[in-house]
Amino acid sequence: MDQRVKKKATIYDLSVLSGSSPSTVSAVLNGTWRKRRIKESTAQTILGLAELHQYTTNLQARGLRRSRSGLVGLMLPVHDNRYFSSMAQTFEGHVRSRGQCPVVVSASRDPEEERRTAETLISYSIDQLFIVGATDPDGVHEVCELAGLRHINIDLPGAKAHSVISDNYQGARMLTEAIIRHFGNDDPLRPDELFLFGGRNDHASRERIAAFHATKKALLGADPDDGVQSSGYSPDITLRAFEAFYQCRGKLPRALFINSSINMEGLLRFMAGRPAEMFSELVVGCYDYDPFGSFLPFPVIMVRQNVEAMITKAFELIDEPPTAPQTFLIAPELVQPRSALKGPLDTLKDTD
Amino acid sequence: MDQRVKKKATIYDLSVLSGSSPSTVSAVLNGTWRKRRIKESTAQTILGLAELHQYTTNLQARGLRRSRSGLVGLMLPVHDNRYFSSMAQTFEGHVRSRGQCPVVVSASRDPEEERRTAETLISYSIDQLFIVGATDPDGVHEVCELAGLRHINIDLPGAKAHSVISDNYQGARMLTEAIIRHFGNDDPLRPDELFLFGGRNDHASRERIAAFHATKKALLGADPDDGVQSSGYSPDITLRAFEAFYQCRGKLPRALFINSSINMEGLLRFMAGRPAEMFSELVVGCYDYDPFGSFLPFPVIMVRQNVEAMITKAFELIDEPPTAPQTFLIAPELVQPRSALKGPLDTLKDTD
DNA sequence: TTCGCTTGCACAATCGATGGTGCAAAAACT
DNA sequence: AGTTTTTGCACCATCGATTGTGCAAGCGAA
C-alpha cells in the first residue's frame, strides 16, 4: 500500500480520500479551518490522512498563490570568513525561530552580481532580503524597491534603505588607541611606526581610516600621510602591499592596523616562509575578530563587531513601516590578545 | 509611463502588449522559441517589450509547472567554521556556473533538524541536495528518496547514497606521523605524551582515531589506551576536556592531535588567560585547516581537506545514474606550520 | 408551518508559466 | 489550379494551493 517513489500527496489526493473538497483540505492543513467553520471531526479525519500519506505542502504552489514564499534571503559578500559566516549562523537562528526558511547566498562584492542575485531571489518571491556588505547597496535597493521587497543593509550602509552597521569610527578609534597604548611609556610608538593596511573605498574603510588618522594625531601628536595602504579585500593584494612596503623600507612597521580579517590573511601570507623572529616585536590591531587570529605569536588586538545585535536590530527595522532611510550604529567590542570568545555556535548543543 | 511599485510584468501583460499569445511569449522568453517555430521578428518584438518592462520570470510559477525549481541545496552542519564556509564558497561557484541558484542552510548536526530541513527544501522542489557532515545521512536519505530527490553525502558517509569524503584514515596517519616526527631523535616523543582530543562517534572520528592508534603503535611502539578524549564538536566541551586533563595531571601533553578546528577552538579557550609559556613546548596536529590556526605560537601541523576536489566529485556523481551506493575517498593534504594557503576567495577578483 | 440565522462545507477563480496539440495561412510542388 | 508540406502561432489543460462567495441543511423562534 505504501508509495515507493510515487508522487507526493496533494490536497486533491486527500480530498478524494477524505470525501471533502480541496478547499476544505487546504484550510485544514494550513490552519485556517476554524476561521472557515470546518467541523472538528472533519479536520481530524483530514489531518489523520495527511499524516498517513506523509502530506507536505508544496511551497512553490503556496508561494505562487500568496506571492510570497516564506524564504528570507541573506546576501553576503563571501562565505569563507568568520565575520560573515557568523552573520549567516546568527541570521539562520533568527529566521528559523520565525518559522521561515533562511537562504544564504554570496555575491562576491560585485555590483553586477549583487543585483543579479537580488533579482533571482526576488523571482522566487522571497519575503525579505538582508543585504550584507554590499558594494553597491543602492543598486540592490533599486531592484528590491521595484519588486516591493522589504530589505535592509547591514555592515555597509546605503542611502536608500535603512542600514545597520558597526560603529566603525568608534571601533577604529578604540583599536588605534589600544595599539598605541600597548607600547606603554618606556618605548612609546612613534607616528611613523604605525601603518594601516587593507580596505577599499567603502564607507567602513573610510570611517576606520578617518578614526585612525584622528587618533594617531590626538595621541601621537602627528600623522604622516603615507600611513595608509589600501589593498581591497583580498589576501593577495594585501600580501603584495606588505611585500612592497618591506622591499621599500627593509622592515615592517612596529605596529599595524589591519582593516579586516581578510586583509590579515595577507599578513599571514607575508609571514609564511619568513622567520618567526621577524615578527616578534610586532603589534597588530585587526578590525574583525577571529579566534585563531587572536592567538598569533605577537599581540593581536581585535575588534569584534556585534553581529547578534546587528541582526536583531535589522529584524526589528525590516518589519517596521518604512520611513526615511536611517543608519544605525552598533558598538563593536575591543578584544584583547589571546581571547577566545563565544560565538553563535555555542548556542548549539553537542551531546555526544 | 513607468511603473512605480506596480506589480511585476507577466507573460500575460506582454501577451497583450505584443499581440501574441501567452504561450508564444513564454516560449520566446524561456528560449524554446526556435523549437516552437516562432518567427524571429516576433521573438524580437517580445524580447524588446520584456526588456522595456523589466520582465523577469516568476520562478515559483515555473517551478510549480516544471516541478523543479532551479535551486540546488547545500546542507551544512554549521556555517561558522572555515572548513564548512569554504565548502559553501566552492559550492556556490559550481552551482552558479551551471546557471542554477545555490541555497545554503545549516542543520546544527541535529538529526531531527536535518530531516526537517531536507523536507523544507524538498517542498520548494529543489533539484539536488548536497548533504555535508550530516549526523544522520541515512535519515536524510529516506526523506530525499521518498521525494525522488537526487542527493549525495559529503564529509560524512551514508550507507544509502553515494558519499564523497576525505580520506580520514590516511590524513590522520600523515598527521600523527608528522606530529611524532616533529620531535626528531634528540628528545623523541613517548607514547604517553601524545593525546587526541575532540570528535564524536561518527565515521570521520572513528577513522581518524583508528589511524591515530595504529600510527602511534607503529612509530612509537606502544599506545596507552587512555590517549583519546572525545568531546563532540563543541569548543566548550573540548575546553572542559582540557581542563579535566590538566586538573588531573597537572600539565598538558607534549603533543596533541586535535580532531577538528572546532575542537581546536576549545584549546584556544583553554589557552585564554593562561600564560603563553605554558604552551611554548606544545606541538599540535589539527585535522582541519585554518589559516590563522596555522600561525599559532607553537607548531601547528594541519590537514587540509580537498574541498574543491570533493565538491567536483560530488557534482559528477550526483548527475550520474544511480548505482549501488559507494564511498569515494579524497586525499587531504598535510600543511606544515606557518602556511597561508590560497582558498576559494582567491578566485574572486578585488580591484579597488 | 414558516422565517431567519447559524453551521459546514463546496465551487470556482486565481497565482504565472509550460508544453502538447491542432489548425489556418503561406509556400512548395505536381 | 489543386494538393501537400511547412510555417507560425493560438488554445487549453496543468502544476498545487488559496480564498472570496454562495448555498443547503439544521435549528430555534414566532
PDB file of N, CA and C in Angstrom, chain A residues 192-234:
ATOM      1  N   ASP A 192      55.383  57.480  12.868  1.00  0.00           N
ATOM      2  CA  ASP A 192      55.759  56.827  11.607  1.00  0.00           C
ATOM      3  C   ASP A 192      56.016  55.336  11.785  1.00  0.00           C
ATOM      4  N   GLU A 193      55.567  54.813  12.906  1.00  0.00           N
ATOM      5  CA  GLU A 193      55.758  53.380  13.135  1.00  0.00           C
ATOM      6  C   GLU A 193      54.439  52.616  13.098  1.00  0.00           C
ATOM      7  N   LEU A 194      53.359  53.326  12.864  1.00  0.00           N
ATOM      8  CA  LEU A 194      52.041  52.686  12.840  1.00  0.00           C
ATOM      9  C   LEU A 194      51.385  52.884  11.472  1.00  0.00           C
ATOM     10  N   PHE A 195      51.127  51.794  10.811  1.00  0.00           N
ATOM     11  CA  PHE A 195      50.542  51.854   9.468  1.00  0.00           C
ATOM     12  C   PHE A 195      49.233  51.086   9.403  1.00  0.00           C
ATOM     13  N   LEU A 196      48.418  51.543   8.484  1.00  0.00           N
ATOM     14  CA  LEU A 196      47.150  50.841   8.251  1.00  0.00           C
ATOM     15  C   LEU A 196      47.212  50.125   6.910  1.00  0.00           C
ATOM     16  N   PHE A 197      46.821  48.871   6.904  1.00  0.00           N
ATOM     17  CA  PHE A 197      46.794  48.095   5.660  1.00  0.00           C
ATOM     18  C   PHE A 197      45.383  47.572   5.402  1.00  0.00           C
ATOM     19  N   GLY A 198      45.011  47.570   4.148  1.00  0.00           N
ATOM     20  CA  GLY A 198      43.747  46.937   3.755  1.00  0.00           C
ATOM     21  C   GLY A 198      42.623  47.926   3.569  1.00  0.00           C
ATOM     22  N   GLY A 199      41.482  47.411   3.199  1.00  0.00           N
ATOM     23  CA  GLY A 199      40.313  48.252   2.983  1.00  0.00           C
ATOM     24  C   GLY A 199      40.266  48.781   1.563  1.00  0.00           C
ATOM     25  N   ARG A 200      39.142  49.294   1.221  1.00  0.00           N
ATOM     26  CA  ARG A 200      38.980  49.896  -0.101  1.00  0.00           C
ATOM     27  C   ARG A 200      38.178  51.169   0.075  1.00  0.00           C
ATOM     28  N   ASN A 201      37.645  51.655  -0.984  1.00  0.00           N
ATOM     29  CA  ASN A 201      36.924  52.906  -0.856  1.00  0.00           C
ATOM     30  C   ASN A 201      35.456  52.675  -0.522  1.00  0.00           C
ATOM     31  N   ASP A 202      35.216  52.120   0.634  1.00  0.00           N
ATOM     32  CA  ASP A 202      33.832  51.958   1.065  1.00  0.00           C
ATOM     33  C   ASP A 202      33.624  52.690   2.383  1.00  0.00           C
ATOM     34  N   HIS A 203      32.399  52.769   2.790  1.00  0.00           N
ATOM     35  CA  HIS A 203      32.081  53.547   3.985  1.00  0.00           C
ATOM     36  C   HIS A 203      32.851  53.070   5.201  1.00  0.00           C
ATOM     37  N   ALA A 204      32.896  51.768   5.385  1.00  0.00           N
ATOM     38  CA  ALA A 204      33.562  51.234   6.572  1.00  0.00           C
ATOM     39  C   ALA A 204      35.037  51.625   6.580  1.00  0.00           C
ATOM     40  N   SER A 205      35.696  51.391   5.469  1.00  0.00           N
ATOM     41  CA  SER A 205      37.126  51.715   5.412  1.00  0.00           C
ATOM     42  C   SER A 205      37.356  53.205   5.625  1.00  0.00           C
ATOM     43  N   ARG A 206      36.538  54.011   5.009  1.00  0.00           N
ATOM     44  CA  ARG A 206      36.718  55.457   5.149  1.00  0.00           C
ATOM     45  C   ARG A 206      36.601  55.890   6.611  1.00  0.00           C
ATOM     46  N   GLU A 207      35.594  55.360   7.269  1.00  0.00           N
ATOM     47  CA  GLU A 207      35.425  55.710   8.679  1.00  0.00           C
ATOM     48  C   GLU A 207      36.616  55.253   9.510  1.00  0.00           C
ATOM     49  N   ARG A 208      37.027  54.042   9.245  1.00  0.00           N
ATOM     50  CA  ARG A 208      38.121  53.490  10.038  1.00  0.00           C
ATOM     51  C   ARG A 208      39.397  54.277   9.786  1.00  0.00           C
ATOM     52  N   ILE A 209      39.611  54.605   8.548  1.00  0.00           N
ATOM     53  CA  ILE A 209      40.821  55.358   8.218  1.00  0.00           C
ATOM     54  C   ILE A 209      40.780  56.748   8.857  1.00  0.00           C
ATOM     55  N   ALA A 210      39.593  57.354   8.818  1.00  0.00           N
ATOM     56  CA  ALA A 210      39.461  58.671   9.447  1.00  0.00           C
ATOM     57  C   ALA A 210      39.771  58.585  10.929  1.00  0.00           C
ATOM     58  N   ALA A 211      39.207  57.583  11.579  1.00  0.00           N
ATOM     59  CA  ALA A 211      39.450  57.430  13.013  1.00  0.00           C
ATOM     60  C   ALA A 211      40.915  57.132  13.282  1.00  0.00           C
ATOM     61  N   PHE A 212      41.484  56.348  12.415  1.00  0.00           N
ATOM     62  CA  PHE A 212      42.916  56.009  12.546  1.00  0.00           C
ATOM     63  C   PHE A 212      43.762  57.265  12.517  1.00  0.00           C
ATOM     64  N   HIS A 213      43.522  58.087  11.514  1.00  0.00           N
ATOM     65  CA  HIS A 213      44.258  59.345  11.413  1.00  0.00           C
ATOM     66  C   HIS A 213      44.029  60.207  12.643  1.00  0.00           C
ATOM     67  N   ALA A 214      42.775  60.416  12.978  1.00  0.00           N
ATOM     68  CA  ALA A 214      42.444  61.319  14.082  1.00  0.00           C
ATOM     69  C   ALA A 214      43.071  60.844  15.380  1.00  0.00           C
ATOM     70  N   THR A 215      42.998  59.556  15.603  1.00  0.00           N
ATOM     71  CA  THR A 215      43.508  59.039  16.866  1.00  0.00           C
ATOM     72  C   THR A 215      45.036  59.116  16.912  1.00  0.00           C
ATOM     73  N   LYS A 216      45.650  58.823  15.793  1.00  0.00           N
ATOM     74  CA  LYS A 216      47.103  58.962  15.752  1.00  0.00           C
ATOM     75  C   LYS A 216      47.510  60.395  16.090  1.00  0.00           C
ATOM     76  N   LYS A 217      46.812  61.302  15.444  1.00  0.00           N
ATOM     77  CA  LYS A 217      47.149  62.700  15.665  1.00  0.00           C
ATOM     78  C   LYS A 217      46.935  63.073  17.123  1.00  0.00           C
ATOM     79  N   ALA A 218      45.814  62.637  17.658  1.00  0.00           N
ATOM     80  CA  ALA A 218      45.473  63.001  19.038  1.00  0.00           C
ATOM     81  C   ALA A 218      46.452  62.407  20.034  1.00  0.00           C
ATOM     82  N   LEU A 219      46.835  61.176  19.807  1.00  0.00           N
ATOM     83  CA  LEU A 219      47.667  60.509  20.810  1.00  0.00           C
ATOM     84  C   LEU A 219      49.149  60.604  20.546  1.00  0.00           C
ATOM     85  N   LEU A 220      49.494  60.685  19.285  1.00  0.00           N
ATOM     86  CA  LEU A 220      50.925  60.706  18.965  1.00  0.00           C
ATOM     87  C   LEU A 220      51.377  62.070  18.484  1.00  0.00           C
ATOM     88  N   GLY A 221      50.435  62.957  18.372  1.00  0.00           N
ATOM     89  CA  GLY A 221      50.796  64.322  18.019  1.00  0.00           C
ATOM     90  C   GLY A 221      51.033  64.564  16.550  1.00  0.00           C
ATOM     91  N   ALA A 222      51.184  63.517  15.796  1.00  0.00           N
ATOM     92  CA  ALA A 222      51.446  63.705  14.367  1.00  0.00           C
ATOM     93  C   ALA A 222      50.919  62.515  13.590  1.00  0.00           C
ATOM     94  N   ASP A 223      50.879  62.660  12.284  1.00  0.00           N
ATOM     95  CA  ASP A 223      50.339  61.589  11.461  1.00  0.00           C
ATOM     96  C   ASP A 223      50.828  61.730  10.019  1.00  0.00           C
ATOM     97  N   PRO A 224      51.969  61.164   9.746  1.00  0.00           N
ATOM     98  CA  PRO A 224      52.497  61.220   8.384  1.00  0.00           C
ATOM     99  C   PRO A 224      51.427  60.712   7.421  1.00  0.00           C
ATOM    100  N   ASP A 225      51.348  61.338   6.280  1.00  0.00           N
ATOM    101  CA  ASP A 225      50.209  60.999   5.422  1.00  0.00           C
ATOM    102  C   ASP A 225      50.430  59.763   4.544  1.00  0.00           C
ATOM    103  N   ASP A 226      51.524  59.077   4.755  1.00  0.00           N
ATOM    104  CA  ASP A 226      51.720  57.859   3.974  1.00  0.00           C
ATOM    105  C   ASP A 226      51.359  56.621   4.786  1.00  0.00           C
ATOM    106  N   GLY A 227      50.602  56.833   5.834  1.00  0.00           N
ATOM    107  CA  GLY A 227      50.365  55.734   6.768  1.00  0.00           C
ATOM    108  C   GLY A 227      49.306  54.733   6.367  1.00  0.00           C
ATOM    109  N   VAL A 228      48.734  54.913   5.196  1.00  0.00           N
ATOM    110  CA  VAL A 228      47.620  54.027   4.831  1.00  0.00           C
ATOM    111  C   VAL A 228      47.873  53.342   3.490  1.00  0.00           C
ATOM    112  N   GLN A 229      47.777  52.040   3.467  1.00  0.00           N
ATOM    113  CA  GLN A 229      47.968  51.263   2.250  1.00  0.00           C
ATOM    114  C   GLN A 229      46.694  50.510   1.914  1.00  0.00           C
ATOM    115  N   SER A 230      45.865  51.087   1.097  1.00  0.00           N
ATOM    116  CA  SER A 230      44.653  50.365   0.712  1.00  0.00           C
ATOM    117  C   SER A 230      45.018  49.147  -0.130  1.00  0.00           C
ATOM    118  N   SER A 231      44.284  48.112   0.032  1.00  0.00           N
ATOM    119  CA  SER A 231      44.591  46.925  -0.770  1.00  0.00           C
ATOM    120  C   SER A 231      43.356  46.071  -0.982  1.00  0.00           C
ATOM    121  N   GLY A 232      42.213  46.720  -0.980  1.00  0.00           N
ATOM    122  CA  GLY A 232      40.993  45.975  -1.241  1.00  0.00           C
ATOM    123  C   GLY A 232      40.717  44.938  -0.168  1.00  0.00           C
ATOM    124  N   TYR A 233      39.785  44.043  -0.464  1.00  0.00           N
ATOM    125  CA  TYR A 233      39.529  42.954   0.450  1.00  0.00           C
ATOM    126  C   TYR A 233      40.051  41.679  -0.187  1.00  0.00           C
ATOM    127  N   SER A 234      41.364  41.616  -0.285  1.00  0.00           N
ATOM    128  CA  SER A 234      41.961  40.460  -0.937  1.00  0.00           C
ATOM    129  C   SER A 234      43.269  40.118  -0.248  1.00  0.00           C
TER     130      SER A 234
END
